[in-house]
Coordinates of C-alpha atoms in Angstrom, one line a residue:
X1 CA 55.9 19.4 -51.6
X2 CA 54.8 17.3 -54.8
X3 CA 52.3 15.5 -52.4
X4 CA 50.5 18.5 -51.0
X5 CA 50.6 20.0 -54.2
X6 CA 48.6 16.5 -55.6
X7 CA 46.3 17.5 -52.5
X8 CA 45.6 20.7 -53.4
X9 CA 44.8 19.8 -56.5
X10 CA 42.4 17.5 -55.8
X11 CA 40.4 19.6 -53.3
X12 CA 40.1 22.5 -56.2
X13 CA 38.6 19.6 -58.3
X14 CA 36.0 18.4 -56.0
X15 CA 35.1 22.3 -54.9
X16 CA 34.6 23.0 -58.5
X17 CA 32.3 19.8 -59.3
X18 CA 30.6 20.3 -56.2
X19 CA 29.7 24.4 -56.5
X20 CA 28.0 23.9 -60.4
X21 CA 25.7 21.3 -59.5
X22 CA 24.4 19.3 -56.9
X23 CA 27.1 16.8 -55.9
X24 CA 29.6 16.7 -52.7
X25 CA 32.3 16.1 -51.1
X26 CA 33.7 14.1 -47.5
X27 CA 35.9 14.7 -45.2
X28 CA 37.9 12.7 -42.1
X29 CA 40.2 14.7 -39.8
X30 CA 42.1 12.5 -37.3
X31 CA 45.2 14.0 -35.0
X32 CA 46.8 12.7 -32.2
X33 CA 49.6 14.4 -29.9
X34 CA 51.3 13.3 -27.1
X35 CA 54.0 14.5 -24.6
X36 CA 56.6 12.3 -23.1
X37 CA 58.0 13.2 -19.3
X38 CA 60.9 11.1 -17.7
X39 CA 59.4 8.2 -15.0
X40 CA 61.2 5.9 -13.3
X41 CA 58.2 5.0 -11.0
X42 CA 56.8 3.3 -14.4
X43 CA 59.8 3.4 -16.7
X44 CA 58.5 6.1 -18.9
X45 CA 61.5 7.8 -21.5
X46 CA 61.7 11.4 -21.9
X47 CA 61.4 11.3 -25.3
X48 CA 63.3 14.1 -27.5
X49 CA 61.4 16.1 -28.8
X50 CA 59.1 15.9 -26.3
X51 CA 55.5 16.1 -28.3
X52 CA 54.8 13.6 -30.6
X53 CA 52.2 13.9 -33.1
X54 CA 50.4 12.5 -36.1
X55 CA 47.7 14.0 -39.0
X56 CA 45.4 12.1 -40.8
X57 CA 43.2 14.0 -43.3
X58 CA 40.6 12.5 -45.6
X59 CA 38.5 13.6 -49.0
X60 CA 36.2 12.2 -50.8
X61 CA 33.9 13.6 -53.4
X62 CA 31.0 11.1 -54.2
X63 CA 28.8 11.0 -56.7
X64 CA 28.7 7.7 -59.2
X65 CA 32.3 8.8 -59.9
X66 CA 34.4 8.8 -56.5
X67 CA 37.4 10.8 -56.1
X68 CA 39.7 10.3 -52.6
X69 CA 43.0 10.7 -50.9
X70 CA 44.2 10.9 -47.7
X71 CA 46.7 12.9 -46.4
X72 CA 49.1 11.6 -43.6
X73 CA 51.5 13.5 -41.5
X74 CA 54.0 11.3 -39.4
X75 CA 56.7 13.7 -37.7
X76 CA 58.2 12.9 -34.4
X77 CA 55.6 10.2 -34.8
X78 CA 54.0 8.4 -31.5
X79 CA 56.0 5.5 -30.5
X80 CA 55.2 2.5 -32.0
X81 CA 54.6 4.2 -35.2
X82 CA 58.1 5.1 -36.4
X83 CA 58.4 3.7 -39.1
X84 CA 55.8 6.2 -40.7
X85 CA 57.8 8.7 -39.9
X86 CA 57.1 11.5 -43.0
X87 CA 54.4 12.9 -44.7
X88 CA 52.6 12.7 -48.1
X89 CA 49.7 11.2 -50.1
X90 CA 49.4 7.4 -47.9
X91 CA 45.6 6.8 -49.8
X92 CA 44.3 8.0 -53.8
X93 CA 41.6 6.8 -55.8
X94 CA 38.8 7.2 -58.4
X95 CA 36.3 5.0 -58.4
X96 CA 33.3 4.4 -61.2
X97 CA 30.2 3.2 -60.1
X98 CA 26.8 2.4 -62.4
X99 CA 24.8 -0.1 -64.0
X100 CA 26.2 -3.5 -62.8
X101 CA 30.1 -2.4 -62.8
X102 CA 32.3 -0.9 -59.9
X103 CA 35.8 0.0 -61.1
X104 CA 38.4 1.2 -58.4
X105 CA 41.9 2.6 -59.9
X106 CA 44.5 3.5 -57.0
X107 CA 44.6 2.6 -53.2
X108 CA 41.6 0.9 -52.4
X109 CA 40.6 -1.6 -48.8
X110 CA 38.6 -5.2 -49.6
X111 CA 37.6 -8.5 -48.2
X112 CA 37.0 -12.2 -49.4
X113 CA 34.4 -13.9 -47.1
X114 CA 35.6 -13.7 -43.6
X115 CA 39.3 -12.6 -44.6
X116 CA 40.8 -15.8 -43.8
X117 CA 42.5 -15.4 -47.4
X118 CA 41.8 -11.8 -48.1
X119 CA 41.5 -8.9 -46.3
X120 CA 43.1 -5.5 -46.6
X121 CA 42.0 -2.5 -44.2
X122 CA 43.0 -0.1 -42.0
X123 CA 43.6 0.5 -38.5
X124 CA 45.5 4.1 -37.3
X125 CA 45.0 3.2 -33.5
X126 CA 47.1 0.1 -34.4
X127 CA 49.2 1.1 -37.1
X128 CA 48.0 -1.1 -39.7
X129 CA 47.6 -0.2 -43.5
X130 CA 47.9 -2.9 -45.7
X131 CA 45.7 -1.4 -48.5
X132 CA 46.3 -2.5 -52.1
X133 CA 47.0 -0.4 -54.6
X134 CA 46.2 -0.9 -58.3
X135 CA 42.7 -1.9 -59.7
X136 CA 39.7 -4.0 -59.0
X137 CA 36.9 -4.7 -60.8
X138 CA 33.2 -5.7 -59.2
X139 CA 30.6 -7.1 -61.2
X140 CA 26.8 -8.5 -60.8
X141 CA 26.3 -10.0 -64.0
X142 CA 22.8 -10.9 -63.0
X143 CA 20.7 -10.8 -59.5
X144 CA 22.3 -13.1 -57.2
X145 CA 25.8 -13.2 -58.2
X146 CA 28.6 -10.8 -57.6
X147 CA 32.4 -11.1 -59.0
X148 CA 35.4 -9.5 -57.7
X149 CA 38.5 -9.1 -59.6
X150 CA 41.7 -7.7 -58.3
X151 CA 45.5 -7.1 -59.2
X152 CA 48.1 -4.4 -56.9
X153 CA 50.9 -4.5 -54.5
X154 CA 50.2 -3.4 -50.8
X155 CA 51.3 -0.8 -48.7
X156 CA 54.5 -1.0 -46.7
X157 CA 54.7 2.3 -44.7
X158 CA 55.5 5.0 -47.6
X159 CA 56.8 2.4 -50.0
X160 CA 54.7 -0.3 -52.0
X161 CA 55.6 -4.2 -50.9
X162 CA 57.8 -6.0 -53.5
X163 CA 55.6 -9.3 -54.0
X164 CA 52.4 -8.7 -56.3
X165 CA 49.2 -9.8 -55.6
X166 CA 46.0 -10.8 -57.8
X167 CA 42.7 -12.2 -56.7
X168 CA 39.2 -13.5 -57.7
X169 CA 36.1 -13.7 -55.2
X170 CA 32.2 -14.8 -56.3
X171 CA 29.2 -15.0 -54.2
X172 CA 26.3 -16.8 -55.2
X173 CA 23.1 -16.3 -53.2
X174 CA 21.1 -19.7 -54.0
X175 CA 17.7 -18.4 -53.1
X176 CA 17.7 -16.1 -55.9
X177 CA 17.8 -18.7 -58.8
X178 CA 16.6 -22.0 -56.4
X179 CA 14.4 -22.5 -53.3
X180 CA 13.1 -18.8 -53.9
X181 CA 10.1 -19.9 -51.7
X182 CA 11.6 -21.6 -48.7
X183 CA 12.4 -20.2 -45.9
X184 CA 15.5 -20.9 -45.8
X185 CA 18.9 -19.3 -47.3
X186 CA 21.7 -20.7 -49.0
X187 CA 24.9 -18.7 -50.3
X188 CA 28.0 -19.9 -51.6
X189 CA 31.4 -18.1 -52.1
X190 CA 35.2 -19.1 -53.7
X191 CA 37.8 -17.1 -53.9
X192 CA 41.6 -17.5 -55.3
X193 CA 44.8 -14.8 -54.6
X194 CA 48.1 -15.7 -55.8
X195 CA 51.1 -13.5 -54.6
X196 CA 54.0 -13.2 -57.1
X197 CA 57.7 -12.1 -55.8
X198 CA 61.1 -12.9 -56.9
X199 CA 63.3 -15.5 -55.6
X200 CA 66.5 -13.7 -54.2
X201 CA 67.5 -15.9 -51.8
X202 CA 71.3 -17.4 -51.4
X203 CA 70.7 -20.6 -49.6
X204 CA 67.1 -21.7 -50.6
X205 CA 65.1 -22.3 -53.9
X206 CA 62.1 -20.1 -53.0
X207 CA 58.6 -20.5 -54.7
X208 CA 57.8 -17.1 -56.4
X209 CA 54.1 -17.6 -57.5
X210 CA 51.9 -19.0 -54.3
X211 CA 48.5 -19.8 -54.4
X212 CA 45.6 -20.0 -52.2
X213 CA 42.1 -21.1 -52.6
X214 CA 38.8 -20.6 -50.1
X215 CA 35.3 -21.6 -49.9
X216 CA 32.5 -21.0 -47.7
X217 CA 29.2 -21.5 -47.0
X218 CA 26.1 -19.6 -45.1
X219 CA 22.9 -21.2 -44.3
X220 CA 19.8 -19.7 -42.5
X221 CA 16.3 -20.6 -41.1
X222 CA 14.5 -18.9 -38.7
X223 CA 16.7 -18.3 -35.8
X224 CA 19.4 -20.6 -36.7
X225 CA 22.4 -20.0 -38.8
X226 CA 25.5 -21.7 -39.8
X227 CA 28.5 -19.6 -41.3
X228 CA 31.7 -21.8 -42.7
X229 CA 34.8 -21.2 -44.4
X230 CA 37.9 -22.9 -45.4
X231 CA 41.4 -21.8 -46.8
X232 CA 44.4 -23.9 -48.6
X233 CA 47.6 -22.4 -49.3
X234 CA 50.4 -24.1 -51.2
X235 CA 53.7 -24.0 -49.4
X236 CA 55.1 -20.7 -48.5
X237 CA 58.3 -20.4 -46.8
X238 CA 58.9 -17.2 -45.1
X239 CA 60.3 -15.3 -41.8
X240 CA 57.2 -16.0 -39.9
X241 CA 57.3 -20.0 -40.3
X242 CA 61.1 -20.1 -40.0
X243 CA 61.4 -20.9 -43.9
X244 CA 59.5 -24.5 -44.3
X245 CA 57.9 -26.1 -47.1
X246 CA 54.4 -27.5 -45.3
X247 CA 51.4 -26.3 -46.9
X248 CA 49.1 -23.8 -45.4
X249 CA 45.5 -24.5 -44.3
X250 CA 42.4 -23.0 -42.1
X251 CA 38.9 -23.7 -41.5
X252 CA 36.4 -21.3 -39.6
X253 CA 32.9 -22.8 -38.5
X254 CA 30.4 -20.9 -36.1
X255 CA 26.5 -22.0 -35.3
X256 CA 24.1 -19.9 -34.1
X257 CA 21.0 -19.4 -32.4
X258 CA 18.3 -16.7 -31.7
X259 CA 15.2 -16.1 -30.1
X260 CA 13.9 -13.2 -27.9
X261 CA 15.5 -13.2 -25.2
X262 CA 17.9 -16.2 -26.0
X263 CA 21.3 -16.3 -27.8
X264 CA 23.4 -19.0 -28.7
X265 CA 26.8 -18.9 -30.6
X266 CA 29.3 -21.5 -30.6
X267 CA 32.6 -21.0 -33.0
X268 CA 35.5 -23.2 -33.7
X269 CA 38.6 -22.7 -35.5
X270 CA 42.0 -24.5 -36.6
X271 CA 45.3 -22.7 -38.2
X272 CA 48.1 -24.4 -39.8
X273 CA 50.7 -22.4 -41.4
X274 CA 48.4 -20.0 -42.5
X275 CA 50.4 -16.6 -42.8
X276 CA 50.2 -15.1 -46.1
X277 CA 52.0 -12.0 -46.9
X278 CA 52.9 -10.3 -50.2
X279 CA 56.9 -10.2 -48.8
X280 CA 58.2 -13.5 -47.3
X281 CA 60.7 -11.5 -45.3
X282 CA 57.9 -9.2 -43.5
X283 CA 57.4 -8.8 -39.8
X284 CA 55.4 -8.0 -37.3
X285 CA 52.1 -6.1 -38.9
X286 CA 53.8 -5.4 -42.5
X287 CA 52.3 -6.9 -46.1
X288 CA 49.6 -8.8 -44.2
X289 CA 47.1 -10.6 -47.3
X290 CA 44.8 -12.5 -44.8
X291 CA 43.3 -11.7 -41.5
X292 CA 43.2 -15.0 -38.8
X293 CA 40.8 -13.4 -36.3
X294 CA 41.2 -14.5 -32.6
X295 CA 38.5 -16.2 -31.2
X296 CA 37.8 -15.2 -27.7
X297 CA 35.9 -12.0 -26.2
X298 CA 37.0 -8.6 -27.3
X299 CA 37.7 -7.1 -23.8
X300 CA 37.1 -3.2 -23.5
X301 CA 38.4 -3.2 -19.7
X302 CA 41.4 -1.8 -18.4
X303 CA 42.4 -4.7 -16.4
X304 CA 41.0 -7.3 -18.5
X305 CA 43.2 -6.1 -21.7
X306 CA 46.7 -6.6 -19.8
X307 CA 46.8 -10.2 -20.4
X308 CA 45.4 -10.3 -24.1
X309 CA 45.5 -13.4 -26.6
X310 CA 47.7 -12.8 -30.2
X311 CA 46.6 -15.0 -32.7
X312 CA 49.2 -17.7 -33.9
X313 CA 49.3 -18.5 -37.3
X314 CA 52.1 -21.0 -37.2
X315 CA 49.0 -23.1 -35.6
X316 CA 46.2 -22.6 -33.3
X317 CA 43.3 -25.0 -32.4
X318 CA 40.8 -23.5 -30.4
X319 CA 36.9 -22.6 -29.7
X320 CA 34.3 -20.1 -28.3
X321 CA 30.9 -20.6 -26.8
X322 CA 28.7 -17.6 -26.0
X323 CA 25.1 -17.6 -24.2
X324 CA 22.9 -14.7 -23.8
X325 CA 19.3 -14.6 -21.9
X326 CA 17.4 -12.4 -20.3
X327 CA 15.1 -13.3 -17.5
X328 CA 11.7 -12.0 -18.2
X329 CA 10.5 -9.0 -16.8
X330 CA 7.9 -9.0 -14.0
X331 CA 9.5 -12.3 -12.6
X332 CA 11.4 -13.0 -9.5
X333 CA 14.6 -13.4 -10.7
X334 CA 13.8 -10.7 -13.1
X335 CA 12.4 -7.8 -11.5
X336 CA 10.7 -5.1 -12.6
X337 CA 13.1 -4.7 -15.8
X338 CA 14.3 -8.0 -16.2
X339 CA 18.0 -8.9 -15.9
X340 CA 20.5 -9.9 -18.7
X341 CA 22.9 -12.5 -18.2
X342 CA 25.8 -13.7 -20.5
X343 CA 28.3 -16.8 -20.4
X344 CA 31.0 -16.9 -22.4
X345 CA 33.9 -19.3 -22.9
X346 CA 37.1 -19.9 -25.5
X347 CA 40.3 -21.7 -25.5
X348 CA 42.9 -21.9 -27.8
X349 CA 45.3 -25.0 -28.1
X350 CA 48.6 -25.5 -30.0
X351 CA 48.5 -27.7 -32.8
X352 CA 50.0 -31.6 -32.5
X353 CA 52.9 -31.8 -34.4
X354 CA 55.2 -34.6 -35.3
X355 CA 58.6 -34.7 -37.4
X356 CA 58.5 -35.0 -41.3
X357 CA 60.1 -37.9 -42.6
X358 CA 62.9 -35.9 -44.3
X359 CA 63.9 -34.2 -40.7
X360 CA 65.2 -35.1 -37.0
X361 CA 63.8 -31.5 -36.0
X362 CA 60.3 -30.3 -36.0
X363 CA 60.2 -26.9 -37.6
X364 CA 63.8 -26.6 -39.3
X365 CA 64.5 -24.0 -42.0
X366 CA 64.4 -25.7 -45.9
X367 CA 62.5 -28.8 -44.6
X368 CA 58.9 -29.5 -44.9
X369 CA 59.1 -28.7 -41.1
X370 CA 56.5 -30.9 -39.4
X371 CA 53.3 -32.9 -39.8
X372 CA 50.2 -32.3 -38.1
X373 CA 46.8 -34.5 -37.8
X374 CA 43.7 -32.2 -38.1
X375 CA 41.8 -32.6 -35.1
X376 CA 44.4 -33.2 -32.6
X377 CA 45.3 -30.6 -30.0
X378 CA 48.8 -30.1 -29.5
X379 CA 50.9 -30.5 -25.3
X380 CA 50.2 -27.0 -24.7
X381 CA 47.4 -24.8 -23.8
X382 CA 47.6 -22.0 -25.5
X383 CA 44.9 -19.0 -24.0
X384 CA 41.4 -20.0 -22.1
X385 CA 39.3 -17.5 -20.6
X386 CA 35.7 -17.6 -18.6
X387 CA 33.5 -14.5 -18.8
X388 CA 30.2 -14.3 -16.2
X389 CA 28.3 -10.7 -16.9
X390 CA 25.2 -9.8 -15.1
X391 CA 23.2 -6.6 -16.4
X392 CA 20.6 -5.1 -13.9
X393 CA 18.4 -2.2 -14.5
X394 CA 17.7 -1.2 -10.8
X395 CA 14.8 1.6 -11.8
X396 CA 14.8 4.4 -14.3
X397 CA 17.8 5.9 -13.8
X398 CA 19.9 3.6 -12.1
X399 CA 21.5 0.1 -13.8
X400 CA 24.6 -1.7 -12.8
X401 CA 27.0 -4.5 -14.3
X402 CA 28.8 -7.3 -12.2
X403 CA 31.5 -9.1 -14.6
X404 CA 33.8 -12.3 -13.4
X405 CA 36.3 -13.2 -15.9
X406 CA 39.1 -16.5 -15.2
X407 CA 42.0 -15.5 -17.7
X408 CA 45.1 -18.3 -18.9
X409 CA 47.7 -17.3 -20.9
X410 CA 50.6 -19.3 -21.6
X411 CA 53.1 -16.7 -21.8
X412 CA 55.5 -19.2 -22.2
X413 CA 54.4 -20.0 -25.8
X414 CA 53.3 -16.4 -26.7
X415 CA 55.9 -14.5 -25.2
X416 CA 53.9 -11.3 -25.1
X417 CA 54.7 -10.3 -21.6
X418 CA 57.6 -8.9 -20.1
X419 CA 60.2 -11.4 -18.3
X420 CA 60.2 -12.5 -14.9
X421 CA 63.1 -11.5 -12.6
X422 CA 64.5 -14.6 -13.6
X423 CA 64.6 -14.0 -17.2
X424 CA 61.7 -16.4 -18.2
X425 CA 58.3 -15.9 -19.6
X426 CA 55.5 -17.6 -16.9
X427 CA 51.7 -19.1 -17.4
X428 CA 49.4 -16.6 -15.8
X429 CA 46.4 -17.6 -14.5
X430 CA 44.1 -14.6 -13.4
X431 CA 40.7 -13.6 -11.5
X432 CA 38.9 -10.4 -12.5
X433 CA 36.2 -8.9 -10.8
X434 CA 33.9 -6.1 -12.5
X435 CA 31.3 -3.6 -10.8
X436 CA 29.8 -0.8 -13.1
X437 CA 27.4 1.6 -12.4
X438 CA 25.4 3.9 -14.5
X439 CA 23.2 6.6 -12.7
X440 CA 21.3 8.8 -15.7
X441 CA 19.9 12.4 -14.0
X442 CA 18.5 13.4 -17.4
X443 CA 18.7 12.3 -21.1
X444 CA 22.4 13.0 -21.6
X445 CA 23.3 13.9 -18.3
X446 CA 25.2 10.2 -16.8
X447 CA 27.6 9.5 -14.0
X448 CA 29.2 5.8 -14.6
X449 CA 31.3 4.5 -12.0
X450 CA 33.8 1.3 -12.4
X451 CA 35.8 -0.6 -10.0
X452 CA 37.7 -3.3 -11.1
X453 CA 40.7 -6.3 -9.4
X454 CA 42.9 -8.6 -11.2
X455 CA 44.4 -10.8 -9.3
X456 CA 47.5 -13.2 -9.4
X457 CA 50.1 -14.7 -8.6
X458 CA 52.3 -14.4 -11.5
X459 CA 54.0 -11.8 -13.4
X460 CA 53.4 -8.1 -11.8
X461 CA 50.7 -9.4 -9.5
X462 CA 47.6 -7.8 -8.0
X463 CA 45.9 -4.5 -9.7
X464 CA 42.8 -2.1 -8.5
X465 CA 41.5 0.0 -10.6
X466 CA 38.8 2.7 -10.0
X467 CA 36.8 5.2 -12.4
X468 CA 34.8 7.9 -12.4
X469 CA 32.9 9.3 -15.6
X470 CA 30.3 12.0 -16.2
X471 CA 28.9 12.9 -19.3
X472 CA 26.8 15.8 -19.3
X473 CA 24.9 16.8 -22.8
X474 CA 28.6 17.9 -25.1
X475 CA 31.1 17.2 -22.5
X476 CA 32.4 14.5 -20.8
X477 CA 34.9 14.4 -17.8
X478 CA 36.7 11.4 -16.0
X479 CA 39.1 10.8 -13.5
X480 CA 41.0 7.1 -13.2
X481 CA 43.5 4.8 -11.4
X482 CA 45.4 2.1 -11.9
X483 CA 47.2 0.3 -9.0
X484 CA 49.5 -2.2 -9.0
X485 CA 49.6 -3.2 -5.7
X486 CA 51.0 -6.8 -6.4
X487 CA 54.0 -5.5 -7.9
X488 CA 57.4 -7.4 -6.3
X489 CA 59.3 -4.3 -7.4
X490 CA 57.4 -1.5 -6.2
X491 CA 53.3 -0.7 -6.2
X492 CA 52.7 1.5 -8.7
X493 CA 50.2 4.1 -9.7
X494 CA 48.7 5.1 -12.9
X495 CA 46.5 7.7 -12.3
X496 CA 44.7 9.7 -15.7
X497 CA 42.7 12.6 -15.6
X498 CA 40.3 13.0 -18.8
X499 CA 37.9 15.6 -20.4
X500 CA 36.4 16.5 -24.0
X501 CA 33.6 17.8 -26.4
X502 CA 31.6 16.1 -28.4
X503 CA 29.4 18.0 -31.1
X504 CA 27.9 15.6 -33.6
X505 CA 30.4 13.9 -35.7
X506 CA 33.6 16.1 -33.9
X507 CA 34.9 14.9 -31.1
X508 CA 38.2 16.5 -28.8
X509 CA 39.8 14.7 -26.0
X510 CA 42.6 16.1 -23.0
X511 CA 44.0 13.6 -21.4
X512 CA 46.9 14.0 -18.5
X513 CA 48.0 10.6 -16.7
X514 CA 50.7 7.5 -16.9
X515 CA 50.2 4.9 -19.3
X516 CA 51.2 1.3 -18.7
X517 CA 53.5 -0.8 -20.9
X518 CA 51.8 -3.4 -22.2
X519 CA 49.9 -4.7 -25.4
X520 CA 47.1 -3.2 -27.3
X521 CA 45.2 -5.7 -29.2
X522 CA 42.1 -5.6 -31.6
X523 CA 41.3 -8.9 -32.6
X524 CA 44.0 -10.6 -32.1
X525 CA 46.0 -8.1 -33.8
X526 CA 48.3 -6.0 -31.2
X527 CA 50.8 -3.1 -30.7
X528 CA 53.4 -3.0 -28.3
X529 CA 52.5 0.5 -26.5
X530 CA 55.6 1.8 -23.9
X531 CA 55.4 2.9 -21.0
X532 CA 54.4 7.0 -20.9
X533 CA 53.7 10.2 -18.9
X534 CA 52.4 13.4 -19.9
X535 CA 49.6 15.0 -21.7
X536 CA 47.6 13.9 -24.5
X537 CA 45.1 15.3 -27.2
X538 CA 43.1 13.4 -29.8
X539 CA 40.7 15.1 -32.2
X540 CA 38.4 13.6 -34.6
X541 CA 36.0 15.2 -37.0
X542 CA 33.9 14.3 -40.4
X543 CA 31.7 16.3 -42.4

């Protein structure tokens, strides 16, 4: 009741500054409901009670001084989010803004270069909500140059972690003080975080002040850019690393190229003992400091998400290569419209590792666990996937898609599938096949179609998947299967019937269907969702 009260309170504030002059306020609306009906077809849970639900409500009042908070209701949550099981005030702040200083006091959501030591943010589709809360302080003390300063704890659910963190970030855009002429640009960045927590533990001497350091560099000309960035953490011992001693380290590079009508990107990247949290004794998504991105294509189809990649943090060596052209218009490869193509390729290796001189076992709690040389891939493969994609615009109103994607996940290292019959996790090695149509009668009035088949020989083997989806103008109606025809159990279905409104920034979806157990991932970042069936509603509005 304190909570709401705190709510209320702050939305009679804002209305009052906002009605005697000319300033205003924001707003986010986010709720999600879902029904659970018994399924042995699929393995779906009744689930008591049966609807499930969760609130998210945002204010802001914005002016040069910002006022927020969030308001989050977790009861009966979804599955998956249980532990947010309550409700209250999850997000507060006031934030100052003028002249050359920014000055945030409460919860607030940041990022050092690419995140590779820093980043807090927040996901609700995935549960995550690692913001900081405290203060932090940003400052240009001259054109060119900006300085971040901050000092909190983070998020854990409805509590705050134990461990503390602090942090300093600076970028330095050369061009602004050198080389203002050329036509190329040069920036420069560093940033430190130390995380601070008390050494509790009964069997090892713990460090309670750990340190990390990053810098990074972006160059420009023309077309071309280079982006880099590498990360050193002092030792770290924790849940995730089984309690060692080696020091932490990761680098980030990625090239690029761009013309009309040409792209080229090509990314590499090598973890080693690189999980930072605020709590050594965190799992899964809790108290995360850093954010080790995954470096393969961000799938968006159904079949093409059920064997996703997790980013490994106890090491990972791996790279991505991405091409982009389009075939000029007029010619005969391109047609009328042209026709887009795009390759793209990553893999992702484990590191090669070798026992410390102090240890017969690679990896054992209290030692400094292993050694590692910094180019060299480790015995096993960890994810490699081959993406094809053809765009055609056939006339007017009428375009279609053609994708090929070769998928290899070592299950047997990532362990993010379900076990054979045998009890084992397998490699999977998959073929999908992609055809997507869009046919347009009239500016927002579209009929897309998809059809879509996985297939393989390992875990649940083959799937088909069909779709049908019309948008016309504010509504949008879709009806979708997916088969598992492959299955050594029993083929299964998992059929979904969908339809909404969308008016400008509000947005309502109905959905009734079966949902598939599996993984969703963003980014290497995943939650396991269970198997359901029943209806679900999501709603979304700003203003």
């Amino acid at each position: 009741m304190k909570n709401f009260h705190f709510l209320i309170l702050n939305f009679l504030i804002i209305y009052n500054l906002s009605s005697q002059s000319n300033l205003f306020f924001l707003g986010d609306l986010q709720i999600n409901a879902q029904t659970f009906q018994e399924d042995l077809s699929i393995g779906a849970e009744k689930r008591d009670p049966n609807i499930k639900s969760q609130l998210n409500f945002s204010l802001n009042y914005k002016n040069y001084l910002k006022v927020g908070t969030r308001l989050e209701f977790y009861r009966n949550p979804i599955p998956g989010f249980e532990e947010y099981e309550g409700e209250g005030i999850a997000y507060k702040f006031i934030r100052f803004q003028k002249w050359n200083i920014d000055i945030t006091l409460g919860n607030f959501y940041d990022q050092f270069g690419s995140g590779i030591l820093l980043r807090s943010y927040y996901d609700p589709n995935l549960g995550v909500d690692n913001s900081i809360y405290g203060a932090r302080i940003k400052y240009k003390p001259s054109t060119g140059i900006d300085i971040t300063g901050l000092i909190g704890k983070q998020r854990n659910y409805w509590e705050l972690g134990e461990g503390q963190i602090k942090g300093f970030d600076t970028q330095i855009y050369i061009n602004d003080y050198l080389f203002k002429k050329s036509k190329t640009s040069i920036s420069l960045g560093g940033s430190f975080v130390t995380k601070s927590q008390q050494d509790n533990d009964p069997f090892f001497i713990l460090p309670e002040n750990v340190g990390a350091w990053s810098g990074r560099m972006n160059i420009s000309r023309g077309g071309w850019a280079f982006e880099s960035e590498y990360a050193y953490k002092i030792n770290d011992p924790s849940f995730t690393n089984n309690y060692i001693y080696k020091n932490g380290n990761s680098i980030i590079m990625s090239g690029s190229y761009s013309q009309k009508g040409l792209g080229l990107v090509l990314s590499g990247k090598r973890v080693d003992n690189m999980n930072f949290r605020s709590d050594r004794d965190a799992t899964l998504q809790q108290l995360n400091i850093n954010f080790l991105t995954s470096l393969n294509k961000q799938q968006s189809y159904s079949l093409a998400t059920i064997y996703p990649y997790v980013t490994q943090p106890n090491g990972e060596l791996g790279m991505q290569f991405d091409i982009f052209y389009k075939i000029p218009k007029k010619s005969k490869l391109g047609g009328k419209y042209g026709t887009e193509l795009n390759l793209n390729f990553s893999n992702c290796y484990t590191l090669y590792k070798n026992n410390p001189e102090d240890s017969d076992i690679i990896g054992q709690p209290g030692t400094l666990g292993y050694r590692s040389r910094f180019l060299d891939f480790g015995d096993e493969k960890l994810f490699q996937e081959l993406n094809l994609i053809i765009k055609k615009k056939v006339n007017k109103k009428f375009k279609l898609q053609t994708t090929y994607i070769n998928v290899f996940n070592n299950d047997k290292v990532l362990k993010a599938q379900k076990l054979t019959e045998d009890g084992e996790h397998e490699k999977i090695f998959a073929n999908i096949f992609i055809l997507e149509t869009e046919y347009k009668f009239k500016p927002r009035y579209t009929i897309k179609s998809e059809l879509q088949h996985l297939q393989t020989k390992q875990h649940l083997g083959n799937w088909g998947m069909g779709l049908i989806e019309a948008n016309l103008k504010n509504i949008f109606f879709s009806i979708q299967d997916l088969y598992n025809y492959g299955n050594p159990t029993s083929p299964t279905h998992y059929y979904s019937v969908t339809t909404g409104f969308i008016k400008n920034s509000h947005r309502v979806e109905l959905r009734y269907g079966k949902v598939r157990a599996g993984l969703f991932c963003v980014g290497g970042i995943c939650r396991e969702v269970p198997a359901s069936n029943g209806f679900s509603i999501n709603i979304t509005s700003s203003f």
